[in-house]
Every structure is written in structure tokens, then in C-alpha cells.
Amino acid sequence: MKKYDYILVGSGLFAGVFAWYAKQHHKTCLVLEKRDHIGGNLYCEDIAGIHVHKYGAHIFHTSNKRVWDFVNSLAEFNRYTNSPMAYYKGEMYNMPFNMNTFHKLWGVCTPKEAMEKIQEQRAGIQGEPRNLEEQAISLVGRDIYERLIKGYTEKQWGRDCKDLPSFIIRRLPVRYIYDNNYFNDRYQGIPIGGYNVLIDQLFQGCEIRTKTDFLDNREYYVSLGEKIVYTGTIDGYFHYQFGNLEYRSLRFETELLDEPNYQGNAVVNYTEREIPYTRIIEHKHFEFGTQEKTVITREYPEEWKPGMEPYYPVNDEKNAELYAKYAKLAQKESNVIFGGRLAEYKYYDMDKVIESAMVCAEAEFAEEG
Ligand code: FAD
Ligand code: UDP
């Protein structure tokens, strides 16, 4: 008999959802987290009464009713709707690309006029777009590509738009209505009281050890549990034997300001190449805060190097091939469940991670009913 039913490596959403199911089935879990807090990238730090999204702005959105009901059973969500603004050379534009953006840019008033303008500007692109630049021009025309996409994207990904896959830009809606909602999903919001409320609910009843890296002492931790749920990097688990998977990293610069309202919106994107950060987040606006002070964070994309925080997987061919090799090894590890954005090397939104953890936990506990 081992001491715990499960050893959960990492304390992000994947591990949290698994822990919640484990508790329903009266299983014991030990959570190992190498950071000094739980919650993975959802973690919020309290500064002057404001919940600061320490690892980048997180807005919950989903069309999956089961996922929405699940998170709402654990925390109440507010009605926040993400409507970022884009700043380019002293002008403000509405995001995502919609009639407000087209009107501001070209003075057009109707969808028909906007479509004609875009049609005119995409004339040069023939056939299937072969890269992000062609995809962007074909979706929204050259003016928007040059002002709102090119600079931001090249800062974010550290490479030319011609060398990036087109799917990255297809995440963004293009709408011929006056609607600044960044997401198309049916449900959206931020947990009232911040994400830590949700996280604490998910891990309730678990034994938690922070500042603990599973890989530093793996034989010992394996000896403690019947099974491992591993949500760290998959290449790290296998000692980087085929080489490192690549990521894009980020650096956050956070400031507490002695004023109540710095930019009038939670998210402002800076789309000029010359400004080194991609966006400024003003955290209080996620929860309609009325504090006297405000906290802002500038987000600088960075080239990732081993040892740095891995944020975005680089889903190009080279990394996909490398990941496939590690995934093959993972299949042979019978006592380990690999899940989440680092172990699956996937650009996962929160709702998708929850969904995937639900499926995994339901399969795991299926026999017990
Ligand atoms: P993580 O949250 O990364 O959790 C993994 C945990 O494991 C980490 O805490 C890590 O420290 C720990 N760990 C790793 N290795 C070890 C080890 N060896 N030992 C112990 N602990 C270890 N999604 C949305 O839906 N909406 C958004 O607006 C949104 N914004 C985002 C903004 C940014 C900048 C980023 C990077 C992501 C964003 N996401 C967003 C995605 C969201 O963060 C992820 O879907 C979610 O956090 C994934 O959860 P996870 O459990 O897979 O991973
Ligand atoms: N993007 C852009 N201009 C913007 C916002 C986004 O060109 O003002 C592009 C950029 O390439 C980015 C992609 O759209 O990587 C997807 O944007 P999203 O906000 O979904 O990125 P996330 O930060 O969630 O990965």
C-alpha cells in the first residue's frame, strides 16, 4: 500500500480538475508544485486589493455548457467581456476586427462598404494563404495587417509574418457587425474574487507541497503514490533525450500607480513594432474595481531559453515532430497520466484544459461509477 492514491505534478487547471474528481471518489492526492504557490498560470497576486494576473491576463470563455456549469459550481463569475483596444501611432482602434475598426480606419459605415474595401486590398492574394501574412491580408486587407497585425505578431513570435503558420491569426474573429467582443464563445467572465477562489476549491482536501520540483527527487515521489498525474514539460520528464521543445516566453513588468484609472480598459494592445511590449493590462478593470490606486503590467515577449518560464508552445513542424517522439515514450509509461499544456505541448485555452482533464478523470474513475 502506497501512501497516496495519486501524486499530482503541478498545480494548474489540469491537475486541479483531476484533484476535484479524485476527491469525489475518496482518493488521496499529494500535489507537488515547483513555484511558491498553487494555481499554475491562473494565479493572482493581491496588490493594493487588486487581483493581479501574475502570468498574463486570463479571461475565461467557453461554449461548452458542461465546463461552464462546472466552474460556476465552484466560483461565481462576473459579466466581464473582453474588448481590447489597439494603440497604433497615437490612434485607438477597437478589437477584434469589426465594423467599429473598419469605420475608424476608412470612414465606412455599412458592412457592404467595409467588404468592398477589404476585397480591394486582398486582390494580390491568390489561392490558399500560405502563411500568416497572406492569411491576414486575405481576411482583413493590407491596412489592418500593417497597422494592427504585423508589428504585434512579429514582436509576439519573434519572426517574420511570412514564416508563421496562418492558423495563429484565425483565432481572432472578423465581424461585419458593430461588436467589440473578442470571443465568439457563448459564455465568458472572470471569477468574482479572482482565479484563486476557483483554484482553492479545486485543490480542497489535497496535501500540497510548494517549492517542490518532482524531477529533483522523482524516485522518492513515485514511491509515495499508486499513480502519477504529470503536468510539467514532457521533454523534461524524459531528460530531454531527443532535445528541447521550444517555447515563446514573456517578461512582465508590473507597476502600482497612484491614480484610479490609467488606460480606461483592461487590455490595450500596442501594435507598433517600435514599442517593445505587446500590451498593457490594467488588472482592476477585469473586476470593475473602484480602488484608489491601479496596477498595470507591460507584457514583453521574449526568446525562450532553457530554464526560462515556458509560455507558448511553438507549433511548427520541427517541434511537432519532436513532440511526437516524446508522446510515443509517454504512451509506454503505464502508471503515468500526462496532461495539460506542458505535457501535451498544446496551445490550450482554460476551457479546453478543463474539458480534457474531465475526460481523463472520468475515464480514470469510470469503473467506480
Ligand atoms: P499550467 O497552468 O502551466 O500548470 C502547470 C504547473 O505545473 C505549473 O504551476 C508549473 O509550475 C508546475 N510544474 C511544472 N513542472 C513541474 C515539476 N517538475 N514539478 C512540480 N511542478 C511543476 N486561457 C484562456 O482560456 N483565456 C485566456 O485569456 C488565457 N490567457 C493566457 C495568457 C497567457 C500569457 C498564457 C501563457 C496562457 C493563457 N491562457 C488563457 C491559457 C491558460 O493559461 C492555460 O490553458 C492553463 O493555465 C493550462 O493549465 P495547465 O494545468 O495545463 O498548465
Ligand atoms: N494579434 C495581432 N494583433 C493584436 C492581437 C492579436 O496581430 O492586436 C495576432 C497575433 O499574431 C496573436 C494572434 O493574433 O498571436 C492571436 O491573438 P490572441 O489574442 O488570441 O493571442 P493569445 O495571447 O491569446 O495567444
Short mmCIF file of C-alpha atoms in Angstrom, two decimals, residues 9-270:
data_model
loop_
_atom_site.label_atom_id
_atom_site.label_comp_id
_atom_site.label_asym_id
_atom_site.label_seq_id
_atom_site.Cartn_x
_atom_site.Cartn_y
_atom_site.Cartn_z
CA VAL A 9 2.88 17.04 -10.51
CA GLY A 10 1.94 20.69 -10.98
CA SER A 11 -1.00 22.64 -9.59
CA GLY A 12 -2.54 24.24 -12.67
CA LEU A 13 -6.04 23.69 -14.02
CA PHE A 14 -5.42 20.19 -15.35
CA ALA A 15 -4.16 18.89 -12.02
CA GLY A 16 -6.87 20.86 -10.19
CA VAL A 17 -9.75 19.35 -12.14
CA PHE A 18 -8.26 15.89 -11.73
CA ALA A 19 -7.89 16.53 -7.96
CA TRP A 20 -11.54 17.56 -7.74
CA TYR A 21 -12.70 14.29 -9.35
CA ALA A 22 -10.29 12.28 -7.20
CA LYS A 23 -11.83 13.80 -4.09
CA GLN A 24 -15.34 12.87 -5.24
CA HIS A 25 -14.07 9.28 -5.40
CA HIS A 26 -12.45 9.47 -1.95
CA LYS A 27 -8.92 9.22 -3.30
CA THR A 28 -5.92 10.83 -1.64
CA CYS A 29 -3.69 13.24 -3.58
CA LEU A 30 -0.30 14.76 -2.94
CA VAL A 31 0.29 17.88 -5.05
CA LEU A 32 3.87 18.89 -5.90
CA GLU A 33 4.36 22.40 -7.25
CA LYS A 34 7.72 23.90 -8.04
CA ARG A 35 6.53 27.51 -7.74
CA ASP A 36 5.85 29.05 -4.33
CA HIS A 37 2.07 28.99 -4.87
CA ILE A 38 -0.59 26.81 -6.47
CA GLY A 39 -2.75 27.68 -9.49
CA GLY A 40 -0.35 27.47 -12.43
CA ASN A 41 -0.72 30.37 -14.81
CA LEU A 42 -4.10 31.37 -13.39
CA TYR A 43 -2.60 32.51 -10.11
CA CYS A 44 -3.47 36.05 -8.98
CA GLU A 45 -1.39 38.12 -6.61
CA ASP A 46 -3.11 40.65 -4.36
CA ILE A 47 -1.59 44.13 -4.75
CA ALA A 48 -3.40 47.02 -3.05
CA GLY A 49 -6.62 44.99 -3.06
CA ILE A 50 -6.40 44.31 -6.81
CA HIS A 51 -6.16 40.76 -8.17
CA VAL A 52 -3.11 40.89 -10.40
CA HIS A 53 -2.91 38.19 -13.09
CA LYS A 54 0.70 37.31 -12.45
CA TYR A 55 1.26 35.16 -15.54
CA GLY A 56 -0.65 37.23 -18.08
CA ALA A 57 -4.27 38.27 -18.49
CA HIS A 58 -6.70 35.36 -18.18
CA ILE A 59 -10.25 35.70 -19.42
CA PHE A 60 -12.45 32.65 -19.12
CA HIS A 61 -14.56 31.87 -22.18
CA THR A 62 -16.22 28.71 -23.43
CA SER A 63 -19.10 27.36 -25.48
CA ASN A 64 -19.12 24.13 -23.53
CA LYS A 65 -22.07 24.27 -21.13
CA ARG A 66 -20.77 21.39 -19.02
CA VAL A 67 -17.46 23.20 -18.47
CA TRP A 68 -19.28 26.49 -17.72
CA ASP A 69 -21.61 24.81 -15.22
CA PHE A 70 -18.66 23.07 -13.60
CA VAL A 71 -16.63 26.25 -12.99
CA ASN A 72 -19.75 28.11 -11.85
CA SER A 73 -20.44 25.41 -9.30
CA LEU A 74 -17.08 26.27 -7.73
CA ALA A 75 -16.94 30.07 -8.11
CA GLU A 76 -19.32 32.81 -9.13
CA PHE A 77 -18.36 34.52 -12.40
CA ASN A 78 -18.85 38.20 -13.26
CA ARG A 79 -20.06 39.57 -16.61
CA TYR A 80 -16.68 40.77 -17.89
CA THR A 81 -16.48 40.76 -21.70
CA ASN A 82 -13.07 41.15 -23.24
CA SER A 83 -12.92 44.12 -25.64
CA PRO A 84 -9.28 45.09 -26.06
CA MET A 85 -8.26 48.34 -27.70
CA ALA A 86 -5.29 48.58 -30.06
CA TYR A 87 -2.95 51.57 -29.93
CA TYR A 88 -1.08 52.45 -33.12
CA LYS A 89 0.86 55.71 -33.56
CA GLY A 90 -1.42 57.78 -31.31
CA GLU A 91 -4.71 56.30 -32.58
CA MET A 92 -7.03 53.87 -30.79
CA TYR A 93 -8.78 51.05 -32.68
CA ASN A 94 -11.39 48.57 -31.48
CA MET A 95 -10.51 44.88 -31.46
CA PRO A 96 -11.25 42.31 -32.70
CA PHE A 97 -11.63 43.41 -36.32
CA ASN A 98 -15.23 44.60 -36.66
CA MET A 99 -17.35 47.45 -38.03
CA ASN A 100 -16.01 49.83 -35.34
CA THR A 101 -12.46 49.15 -36.55
CA PHE A 102 -13.41 49.49 -40.22
CA HIS A 103 -15.27 52.75 -39.57
CA LYS A 104 -12.37 54.26 -37.65
CA LEU A 105 -9.88 53.26 -40.33
CA TRP A 106 -11.73 54.01 -43.55
CA GLY A 107 -14.82 56.01 -42.50
CA VAL A 108 -17.05 53.28 -43.94
CA CYS A 109 -20.48 52.94 -42.30
CA THR A 110 -22.02 49.78 -43.72
CA PRO A 111 -20.85 46.16 -43.95
CA LYS A 112 -21.09 46.36 -47.74
CA GLU A 113 -18.65 49.31 -47.85
CA ALA A 114 -16.27 47.51 -45.48
CA MET A 115 -16.36 44.33 -47.58
CA GLU A 116 -15.62 46.28 -50.74
CA LYS A 117 -12.62 47.93 -49.10
CA ILE A 118 -11.23 44.59 -47.90
CA GLN A 119 -11.93 42.95 -51.26
CA GLU A 120 -9.91 45.70 -52.96
CA GLN A 121 -6.98 45.22 -50.56
CA ARG A 122 -6.83 41.45 -50.78
CA ALA A 123 -6.67 41.42 -54.57
CA GLY A 124 -2.99 40.41 -54.57
CA ILE A 125 -3.56 37.17 -52.61
CA GLN A 126 -4.46 34.23 -54.80
CA GLY A 127 -5.36 30.68 -53.70
CA GLU A 128 -4.96 29.28 -50.18
CA PRO A 129 -2.94 31.62 -47.92
CA ARG A 130 0.48 30.09 -47.40
CA ASN A 131 1.46 31.94 -44.23
CA LEU A 132 0.21 34.36 -41.59
CA GLU A 133 0.82 37.46 -43.72
CA GLU A 134 -1.25 36.14 -46.63
CA GLN A 135 -3.94 34.87 -44.29
CA ALA A 136 -4.21 38.23 -42.50
CA ILE A 137 -4.37 40.27 -45.71
CA SER A 138 -6.95 37.94 -47.14
CA LEU A 139 -9.12 38.25 -44.00
CA VAL A 140 -8.91 41.98 -43.28
CA GLY A 141 -6.90 43.70 -46.02
CA ARG A 142 -3.49 45.32 -46.12
CA ASP A 143 -4.22 48.45 -43.99
CA ILE A 144 -5.25 46.46 -40.94
CA TYR A 145 -2.46 43.96 -41.49
CA GLU A 146 0.13 46.72 -41.50
CA ARG A 147 -1.26 48.72 -38.57
CA LEU A 148 -2.74 46.17 -36.22
CA ILE A 149 -1.21 42.78 -37.03
CA LYS A 150 2.29 42.86 -38.48
CA GLY A 151 4.12 44.65 -35.64
CA TYR A 152 2.25 42.91 -32.83
CA THR A 153 2.69 39.45 -34.33
CA GLU A 154 6.38 39.89 -35.11
CA LYS A 155 7.02 41.07 -31.54
CA GLN A 156 4.95 38.24 -30.10
CA TRP A 157 6.52 35.42 -32.09
CA GLY A 158 9.98 36.86 -32.81
CA ARG A 159 9.78 36.05 -36.50
CA ASP A 160 8.50 37.41 -39.77
CA CYS A 161 4.79 37.00 -40.52
CA LYS A 162 5.77 35.21 -43.74
CA ASP A 163 7.40 32.50 -41.62
CA LEU A 164 4.44 31.91 -39.31
CA PRO A 165 1.53 29.49 -39.79
CA SER A 166 -1.77 31.05 -40.79
CA PHE A 167 -3.83 29.38 -38.03
CA ILE A 168 -2.45 31.77 -35.38
CA ILE A 169 -4.41 34.68 -36.81
CA ARG A 170 -7.56 32.64 -37.41
CA ARG A 171 -8.07 32.63 -33.62
CA LEU A 172 -9.33 36.20 -33.94
CA PRO A 173 -12.90 36.89 -35.08
CA VAL A 174 -13.55 39.16 -38.09
CA ARG A 175 -17.07 40.59 -37.88
CA TYR A 176 -19.21 42.72 -40.12
CA ILE A 177 -21.26 43.98 -37.17
CA TYR A 178 -20.53 46.63 -34.53
CA ASP A 179 -19.42 44.18 -31.82
CA ASN A 180 -16.16 44.50 -29.84
CA ASN A 181 -16.42 41.18 -28.00
CA TYR A 182 -13.04 39.46 -28.52
CA PHE A 183 -14.51 35.98 -28.25
CA ASN A 184 -17.24 34.16 -30.12
CA ASP A 185 -17.99 31.81 -27.23
CA ARG A 186 -21.39 31.65 -25.59
CA TYR A 187 -20.11 32.10 -22.01
CA GLN A 188 -17.48 34.48 -20.65
CA GLY A 189 -16.40 36.04 -17.34
CA ILE A 190 -13.88 36.28 -14.50
CA PRO A 191 -14.34 34.55 -11.14
CA ILE A 192 -15.51 37.07 -8.56
CA GLY A 193 -12.65 37.33 -6.05
CA GLY A 194 -10.12 36.27 -8.71
CA TYR A 195 -8.94 32.90 -10.02
CA ASN A 196 -7.52 31.82 -6.66
CA VAL A 197 -11.09 31.23 -5.46
CA LEU A 198 -11.55 28.63 -8.20
CA ILE A 199 -8.13 27.09 -7.63
CA ASP A 200 -8.64 26.74 -3.88
CA GLN A 201 -11.92 24.93 -4.48
CA LEU A 202 -10.32 22.53 -6.95
CA PHE A 203 -7.50 21.51 -4.62
CA GLN A 204 -9.55 21.34 -1.44
CA GLY A 205 -8.64 18.27 0.58
CA CYS A 206 -5.27 17.69 -1.14
CA GLU A 207 -1.95 17.71 0.60
CA ILE A 208 0.12 20.40 -1.11
CA ARG A 209 3.88 20.92 -1.24
CA THR A 210 5.00 24.09 -2.98
CA LYS A 211 8.62 24.93 -3.91
CA THR A 212 8.97 21.25 -4.74
CA ASP A 213 10.21 20.03 -8.11
CA PHE A 214 9.14 16.45 -8.81
CA LEU A 215 12.07 15.95 -11.18
CA ASP A 216 14.61 16.71 -8.41
CA ASN A 217 13.57 13.62 -6.48
CA ARG A 218 11.39 11.58 -8.76
CA GLU A 219 12.13 8.05 -7.43
CA TYR A 220 11.11 9.13 -3.96
CA TYR A 221 7.83 10.73 -5.08
CA VAL A 222 6.99 7.80 -7.34
CA SER A 223 7.43 5.53 -4.32
CA LEU A 224 4.75 7.51 -2.45
CA GLY A 225 1.89 7.19 -4.95
CA GLU A 226 -0.04 4.48 -6.77
CA LYS A 227 -0.16 6.65 -9.88
CA ILE A 228 1.31 9.91 -11.20
CA VAL A 229 -0.53 12.73 -12.97
CA TYR A 230 2.21 14.71 -14.66
CA THR A 231 1.53 18.26 -15.95
CA GLY A 232 5.11 19.51 -16.35
CA THR A 233 7.06 19.67 -19.62
CA ILE A 234 7.10 16.35 -21.46
CA ASP A 235 10.69 16.73 -22.67
CA GLY A 236 11.76 17.44 -19.07
CA TYR A 237 10.13 14.20 -17.91
CA PHE A 238 12.21 12.25 -20.44
CA HIS A 239 15.50 14.02 -19.60
CA TYR A 240 15.45 15.98 -22.88
CA GLN A 241 16.78 12.85 -24.55
CA PHE A 242 15.72 13.93 -28.06
CA GLY A 243 16.42 17.65 -27.43
CA ASN A 244 14.45 20.63 -26.10
CA LEU A 245 10.98 21.56 -27.27
CA GLU A 246 10.85 25.29 -28.00
CA TYR A 247 8.59 27.93 -26.44
CA ARG A 248 7.96 31.65 -26.60
CA SER A 249 8.50 33.31 -23.28
CA LEU A 250 7.20 36.54 -21.72
CA ARG A 251 8.51 39.09 -19.26
CA PHE A 252 6.05 41.04 -17.13
CA GLU A 253 6.77 44.49 -15.71
CA THR A 254 4.21 45.39 -13.05
CA GLU A 255 3.71 48.85 -11.51
CA LEU A 256 1.42 50.15 -8.78
CA LEU A 257 0.24 53.66 -9.78
CA ASP A 258 -1.17 56.34 -7.56
CA GLU A 259 -4.17 57.04 -9.78
CA PRO A 260 -7.52 55.31 -10.12
CA ASN A 261 -7.72 54.70 -13.88
CA TYR A 262 -4.66 54.55 -16.14
CA GLN A 263 -5.98 53.45 -19.53
CA GLY A 264 -9.75 53.04 -19.24
CA ASN A 265 -9.72 49.40 -20.31
CA ALA A 266 -8.33 46.10 -19.01
CA VAL A 267 -6.33 45.37 -22.17
CA VAL A 268 -4.62 47.76 -24.60
CA ASN A 269 -2.52 46.18 -27.37
CA TYR A 270 0.47 48.13 -28.70
#
